[in-house]
């Protein structure tokens, strides 16, 4: 009988070879995991792929045990099917394809290695060719995805400057306020460093403050400071609010003032974003005459907020307290507070300073309880510290000042982020937070909600309300305005110049308002949002959605879940389906709610950088979901706070008590069992916005995994950020912020990376630029961020071009 075309009889070899057993064990364990986990996923409403793949792996394992070459054909079919499924689910996005394919491709390569391949009988050669072809095809798809990133957008900023009138930038080489000016643009007209030479930047000097985390500090100790630069001298504060003055050209210390802050682990923050500057009329006249030295003491002043509720005015020349201000230079901000526990009311951002008034606001501990300090905003005489006015956002009459037998309203909404100021209108613009507890609001009064989670405009001289625009109604997600708003003039649809203010929100929306009236310039229509409040709470049926936005274009699905491998990706899919999620503003729940954009927000305190000459904004949104889970009262979760002990948790994540309401809350990033984000990258990017058209011009991933993974491999995935950008007339912008420790320079025109410098610690501070002795410097504070898990340090580092420039 002719049997040349028939397969040879199967030979029952003893499965004793090491490669064979390695292959079998891997396939059996993987197949069981995928089949069981995939069945769970189907049960909660997810993709059937994992069950199919798991069963296929078990069959392949049996064929390998039989030494049957059909195992190669079936594995090739599994890999090809996975490739097709992956592309259908996620397109040609490399970081979305990688966890779906990485393990299967590696094992496929293993199976065609000669010492493994020899264990198979018929049809070994054809099976090896088929598997090899699918491996090559997978490699081609991955390579194509590397160079065709669907999450990035290429474009070029218009070349010609816009002709519109603009908010003024700082005209000289100074950086006189947190955002360069109090308009909050983070834009400098210095152009010695430009897109053509930024790659030549070198470290000019570095300074170490000596202010490091101590044993009594909370987790949330952060270095978020942006220094001031005035007449060649730098002024800044450290995390423990030491005020320091340095020579801007050399980095040499001129003076230091220590306010003797005594934090404890219950402080939710130990941080200082900056100091403010004030010149008396005599000093202004002297400057106009060219005299910036030999001035009387305290003719020029540094205003220093301290986390325990004090405010200092210091002589800018010596660092000594100004004796005529308040009580020997220090003002007690705890006066008339209903709760005076240190650390529960914290001024963390530099105040607005006008020619007459210091406007002071502060943070209140999130989610501690229903008896906390007031978020009152106050105006003090800039020379004497006398209280001129108050605006208590939770009071029936916000401008009422209580007598010494009463206090401001407890738990009124607070304004913790930096404010902006329009000197022509004499209006101060305050980004407002929510009445705490943040994640349950059934007990909030109409007065407590009236000025919460929105942009508040007050007359800086009187404290009277000009207008208020609410960006989130009945906020149960801590979706406050987290950043300094930015003042810029733009053209409306009719071509008229309109004085605008830009308010970036945690939701990813950028609200664009007429800063005279608070009326939207860019429409922000109310849209229906998910319902189903927790017991005893309520929800707004609609929320405003600005048409200028970086918010997600669509709701997350299990196809957006991620992992380093298919194994943790499967678990993320299961977790996703077990959470409550119906899109933005899904209400908090005992089940656990997926909050996306997450509690960090798409925008955080870094804000926008706006080139007011060309009306281009640089943004650095992040996309990291959180999980919010309401915890009912019971053993270990009392409704009342302890009589003694810490008055806070020292962090904004984990279990938060929310004393006085029916639930505590657990807040955490949405992470896999391997502690990786469950949402696929990018988690952070930089982008340019045309403020005339409200269009994104370009968008690029930023940041690598170098300092955020056990293996320091710099994969450019687009990392989460804390901190903001700074841009210049040289068409270059600078940003640290990412979880890898770098300061980077990019072309404002195209988003191309021009330069980067390795930092000795996390760069979660917004950089600034200034001129000293005719040279432009770029400076960043590199001190890290405790809860963001970047390396802590105490560095201030300046960069400049080599002297040939």
Short mmCIF file of C-alpha atoms in Angstrom, two decimals, residues 436-717:
data_model
loop_
_atom_site.label_atom_id
_atom_site.label_comp_id
_atom_site.label_asym_id
_atom_site.label_seq_id
_atom_site.Cartn_x
_atom_site.Cartn_y
_atom_site.Cartn_z
CA UNK A 436 -15.84 68.95 52.45
CA UNK A 437 -16.52 66.05 52.95
CA UNK A 438 -16.05 65.87 49.21
CA UNK A 439 -17.57 62.52 48.22
CA UNK A 440 -20.95 62.68 50.00
CA UNK A 441 -23.07 65.80 50.04
CA UNK A 442 -26.50 64.94 51.34
CA UNK A 443 -26.10 67.34 54.27
CA UNK A 444 -24.85 70.35 52.31
CA UNK A 445 -26.86 73.54 52.56
CA UNK A 446 -27.71 75.78 49.60
CA UNK A 447 -25.29 78.36 51.02
CA UNK A 448 -22.48 75.79 51.05
CA UNK A 449 -23.12 74.86 47.41
CA UNK A 450 -23.66 78.37 46.06
CA UNK A 451 -19.97 79.19 45.46
CA UNK A 452 -18.50 75.68 45.31
CA UNK A 453 -16.52 74.13 42.43
CA UNK A 454 -16.34 77.07 40.09
CA UNK A 455 -14.63 80.37 39.34
CA UNK A 456 -15.27 83.23 41.76
CA UNK A 457 -14.59 86.85 40.78
CA UNK A 458 -14.32 89.38 43.61
CA UNK A 459 -13.50 93.06 43.71
CA UNK A 460 -9.99 92.98 45.15
CA UNK A 461 -10.41 96.24 47.06
CA UNK A 462 -13.78 95.51 48.66
CA UNK A 463 -14.32 91.75 48.52
CA UNK A 464 -17.71 92.27 46.89
CA UNK A 465 -18.96 89.63 44.48
CA UNK A 466 -18.55 90.46 40.80
CA UNK A 467 -19.73 87.11 39.45
CA UNK A 468 -19.51 83.35 39.94
CA UNK A 469 -19.53 80.57 37.36
CA UNK A 470 -20.09 77.01 38.59
CA UNK A 471 -18.23 74.31 36.68
CA UNK A 472 -19.63 71.30 38.61
CA UNK A 473 -23.03 71.20 40.31
CA UNK A 474 -23.32 69.35 43.64
CA UNK A 475 -19.77 68.09 43.30
CA UNK A 476 -19.34 64.54 44.68
CA UNK A 477 -16.06 63.79 42.87
CA UNK A 478 -13.67 66.50 44.14
CA UNK A 479 -13.80 67.97 40.62
CA UNK A 480 -12.86 71.47 41.73
CA UNK A 481 -10.92 74.03 39.74
CA UNK A 482 -7.36 72.99 40.63
CA UNK A 483 -5.25 75.52 38.76
CA UNK A 484 -4.54 79.20 38.49
CA UNK A 485 -6.81 80.65 35.80
CA UNK A 486 -5.14 82.47 32.92
CA UNK A 487 -6.03 85.93 31.63
CA UNK A 488 -5.78 86.53 27.87
CA UNK A 489 -7.58 88.58 25.24
CA UNK A 490 -9.07 86.70 22.30
CA UNK A 491 -11.30 87.24 19.30
CA UNK A 492 -14.91 86.12 19.43
CA UNK A 493 -16.76 84.67 16.43
CA UNK A 494 -17.48 88.18 15.18
CA UNK A 495 -13.81 89.15 15.27
CA UNK A 496 -14.13 91.41 18.31
CA UNK A 497 -11.49 91.46 21.03
CA UNK A 498 -12.90 90.02 24.25
CA UNK A 499 -11.20 90.07 27.66
CA UNK A 500 -11.22 86.39 28.54
CA UNK A 501 -10.20 84.14 31.38
CA UNK A 502 -9.33 80.47 30.96
CA UNK A 503 -10.19 78.09 33.80
CA UNK A 504 -8.81 74.55 33.34
CA UNK A 505 -10.79 71.99 35.34
CA UNK A 506 -10.12 68.52 36.68
CA UNK A 507 -12.84 67.28 34.33
CA UNK A 508 -10.64 68.13 31.33
CA UNK A 509 -12.90 71.03 30.40
CA UNK A 510 -11.37 74.46 29.87
CA UNK A 511 -14.01 77.05 30.65
CA UNK A 512 -13.51 80.27 28.67
CA UNK A 513 -15.38 83.18 30.21
CA UNK A 514 -15.69 86.91 29.69
CA UNK A 515 -13.70 88.04 32.69
CA UNK A 516 -15.88 91.13 33.11
CA UNK A 517 -19.15 89.23 33.46
CA UNK A 518 -18.45 85.50 33.83
CA UNK A 519 -20.48 84.71 30.72
CA UNK A 520 -19.13 81.83 28.58
CA UNK A 521 -17.30 82.82 25.42
CA UNK A 522 -16.85 79.21 24.38
CA UNK A 523 -20.21 77.46 24.85
CA UNK A 524 -20.51 75.04 27.77
CA UNK A 525 -23.97 73.53 27.42
CA UNK A 526 -25.57 71.52 30.20
CA UNK A 527 -25.74 67.80 29.39
CA UNK A 528 -27.48 64.92 31.19
CA UNK A 529 -25.22 62.85 33.44
CA UNK A 530 -25.59 59.47 35.19
CA UNK A 531 -27.98 59.25 38.12
CA UNK A 532 -28.39 56.95 41.12
CA UNK A 533 -27.11 58.72 44.23
CA UNK A 534 -26.07 56.92 47.38
CA UNK A 535 -28.68 56.71 50.12
CA UNK A 536 -29.41 60.13 51.57
CA UNK A 537 -27.60 62.05 48.82
CA UNK A 538 -28.82 63.71 45.64
CA UNK A 539 -27.44 64.48 42.18
CA UNK A 540 -27.63 67.26 39.65
CA UNK A 541 -29.40 65.98 36.52
CA UNK A 542 -26.98 67.89 34.26
CA UNK A 543 -23.43 69.24 34.26
CA UNK A 544 -21.73 71.87 32.05
CA UNK A 545 -19.44 70.51 29.31
CA UNK A 546 -17.20 73.10 27.68
CA UNK A 547 -16.64 72.80 23.95
CA UNK A 548 -12.96 73.52 24.60
CA UNK A 549 -11.88 70.35 26.31
CA UNK A 550 -9.42 67.50 26.72
CA UNK A 551 -11.99 65.24 28.38
CA UNK A 552 -12.27 61.72 26.94
CA UNK A 553 -14.12 61.60 23.63
CA UNK A 554 -15.85 58.36 24.63
CA UNK A 555 -16.51 56.36 27.75
CA UNK A 556 -14.04 53.69 28.79
CA UNK A 557 -14.75 50.08 27.82
CA UNK A 558 -12.99 46.87 28.75
CA UNK A 559 -11.03 47.26 25.49
CA UNK A 560 -9.31 50.24 27.13
CA UNK A 561 -8.03 48.11 30.00
CA UNK A 562 -4.31 47.49 30.15
CA UNK A 563 -1.56 45.56 31.84
CA UNK A 564 2.04 44.59 31.34
CA UNK A 565 0.79 41.23 30.04
CA UNK A 566 -2.44 39.52 29.06
CA UNK A 567 -2.69 38.17 32.62
CA UNK A 568 -2.99 41.45 34.52
CA UNK A 569 -4.93 42.96 31.62
CA UNK A 570 -7.53 40.22 32.15
CA UNK A 571 -7.76 41.11 35.85
CA UNK A 572 -8.16 44.80 35.01
CA UNK A 573 -11.05 43.92 32.69
CA UNK A 574 -12.74 41.93 35.44
CA UNK A 575 -12.24 44.74 37.97
CA UNK A 576 -13.54 47.29 35.45
CA UNK A 577 -16.79 45.39 34.93
CA UNK A 578 -17.31 44.99 38.67
CA UNK A 579 -17.13 48.74 39.23
CA UNK A 580 -19.97 51.17 38.71
CA UNK A 581 -19.19 53.24 35.61
CA UNK A 582 -21.47 55.05 33.19
CA UNK A 583 -19.09 57.77 32.07
CA UNK A 584 -18.12 61.13 33.61
CA UNK A 585 -19.99 62.02 36.81
CA UNK A 586 -20.96 58.43 37.64
CA UNK A 587 -22.04 58.85 41.27
CA UNK A 588 -20.07 57.43 44.21
CA UNK A 589 -21.26 54.04 45.43
CA UNK A 590 -20.70 51.27 47.95
CA UNK A 591 -19.97 49.00 44.99
CA UNK A 592 -17.04 51.17 44.01
CA UNK A 593 -17.21 53.77 41.25
CA UNK A 594 -14.70 54.27 38.47
CA UNK A 595 -13.96 58.01 38.37
CA UNK A 596 -12.59 59.16 35.02
CA UNK A 597 -11.20 61.76 34.73
CA UNK A 598 -9.76 60.75 38.09
CA UNK A 599 -9.38 62.64 41.35
CA UNK A 600 -6.01 64.03 40.28
CA UNK A 601 -7.91 65.58 37.40
CA UNK A 602 -6.97 65.98 33.77
CA UNK A 603 -5.69 69.38 34.84
CA UNK A 604 -4.03 69.95 38.19
CA UNK A 605 -2.35 72.92 39.83
CA UNK A 606 0.19 73.39 37.01
CA UNK A 607 -2.39 75.10 34.79
CA UNK A 608 -1.84 76.45 31.28
CA UNK A 609 1.06 78.38 29.77
CA UNK A 610 -0.24 80.95 27.30
CA UNK A 611 1.79 82.76 24.66
CA UNK A 612 -0.28 85.93 24.71
CA UNK A 613 1.48 87.31 21.62
CA UNK A 614 0.36 84.43 19.39
CA UNK A 615 -2.61 83.30 21.51
CA UNK A 616 -1.30 79.76 21.84
CA UNK A 617 -1.80 77.74 25.03
CA UNK A 618 0.40 74.86 26.15
CA UNK A 619 -1.40 72.24 28.24
CA UNK A 620 -0.29 69.03 29.94
CA UNK A 621 -3.43 66.99 30.67
CA UNK A 622 -3.28 63.62 32.43
CA UNK A 623 -5.61 60.65 32.12
CA UNK A 624 -5.46 58.42 35.19
CA UNK A 625 -8.74 56.95 36.50
CA UNK A 626 -9.45 56.58 40.21
CA UNK A 627 -11.76 54.30 42.18
CA UNK A 628 -14.06 55.87 44.77
CA UNK A 629 -15.78 53.49 47.20
CA UNK A 630 -18.19 54.59 49.89
CA UNK A 631 -17.67 52.73 53.18
CA UNK A 632 -20.81 52.50 55.38
CA UNK A 633 -20.47 53.16 59.09
CA UNK A 634 -19.77 50.18 61.27
CA UNK A 635 -17.07 48.69 63.50
CA UNK A 636 -13.82 50.49 62.84
CA UNK A 637 -15.61 53.19 60.84
CA UNK A 638 -17.33 55.46 63.40
CA UNK A 639 -19.33 58.50 62.43
CA UNK A 640 -17.69 60.66 65.11
CA UNK A 641 -14.00 61.57 65.21
CA UNK A 642 -11.80 60.32 68.05
CA UNK A 643 -11.50 62.55 71.09
CA UNK A 644 -7.73 62.45 70.86
CA UNK A 645 -5.19 61.62 68.22
CA UNK A 646 -4.35 62.86 64.77
CA UNK A 647 -6.76 65.25 63.07
CA UNK A 648 -6.20 63.89 59.59
CA UNK A 649 -4.72 61.04 57.59
CA UNK A 650 -1.70 62.83 56.17
CA UNK A 651 -2.66 61.90 52.61
CA UNK A 652 -5.47 62.33 50.10
CA UNK A 653 -5.69 58.66 49.08
CA UNK A 654 -6.66 55.47 50.89
CA UNK A 655 -9.34 55.43 53.59
CA UNK A 656 -10.71 58.90 54.34
CA UNK A 657 -13.01 59.14 57.40
CA UNK A 658 -15.62 61.76 56.35
CA UNK A 659 -16.75 62.03 59.98
CA UNK A 660 -20.28 63.29 60.46
CA UNK A 661 -21.80 61.77 57.30
CA UNK A 662 -23.10 58.22 56.72
CA UNK A 663 -20.03 57.05 54.81
CA UNK A 664 -16.28 57.09 54.86
CA UNK A 665 -14.61 56.81 51.47
CA UNK A 666 -11.73 54.87 50.00
CA UNK A 667 -9.92 56.68 47.18
CA UNK A 668 -7.19 55.06 45.10
CA UNK A 669 -5.81 55.11 41.57
CA UNK A 670 -7.31 52.42 39.33
CA UNK A 671 -4.42 49.94 39.41
CA UNK A 672 -3.86 46.29 38.52
CA UNK A 673 -2.68 43.64 41.02
CA UNK A 674 0.82 44.48 39.76
CA UNK A 675 0.23 48.15 40.79
CA UNK A 676 0.20 49.33 37.18
CA UNK A 677 -2.54 51.59 35.79
CA UNK A 678 -5.48 49.57 34.51
CA UNK A 679 -6.22 52.11 31.77
CA UNK A 680 -3.97 51.84 28.76
CA UNK A 681 -1.42 54.62 28.10
CA UNK A 682 -1.03 57.48 27.42
CA UNK A 683 -1.52 58.76 30.94
CA UNK A 684 0.00 62.15 30.17
CA UNK A 685 0.79 64.31 27.19
CA UNK A 686 1.56 67.87 26.16
CA UNK A 687 -0.50 69.75 23.61
CA UNK A 688 -0.84 73.15 21.96
CA UNK A 689 -4.18 74.94 21.63
CA UNK A 690 -5.01 77.70 19.17
CA UNK A 691 -7.05 80.12 21.26
CA UNK A 692 -8.60 81.73 18.18
CA UNK A 693 -9.99 78.47 16.79
CA UNK A 694 -10.15 76.39 20.01
CA UNK A 695 -8.46 73.56 18.11
CA UNK A 696 -5.65 71.28 19.27
CA UNK A 697 -2.68 71.97 16.97
CA UNK A 698 -0.44 69.12 18.09
CA UNK A 699 -0.37 66.55 20.90
CA UNK A 700 2.57 64.41 22.09
CA UNK A 701 3.16 61.80 24.77
CA UNK A 702 5.56 62.92 27.48
CA UNK A 703 7.51 60.97 30.06
CA UNK A 704 9.05 57.52 30.32
CA UNK A 705 8.93 54.59 32.71
CA UNK A 706 12.57 55.05 33.77
CA UNK A 707 11.83 56.05 37.37
CA UNK A 708 8.38 54.49 37.73
CA UNK A 709 9.15 50.79 37.24
CA UNK A 710 11.40 48.26 38.98
CA UNK A 711 13.52 48.00 35.83
CA UNK A 712 14.77 51.47 34.79
CA UNK A 713 13.91 51.15 31.09
CA UNK A 714 12.87 54.47 29.50
CA UNK A 715 9.78 53.44 27.54
CA UNK A 716 8.03 56.60 26.29
CA UNK A 717 4.46 55.80 27.23
#
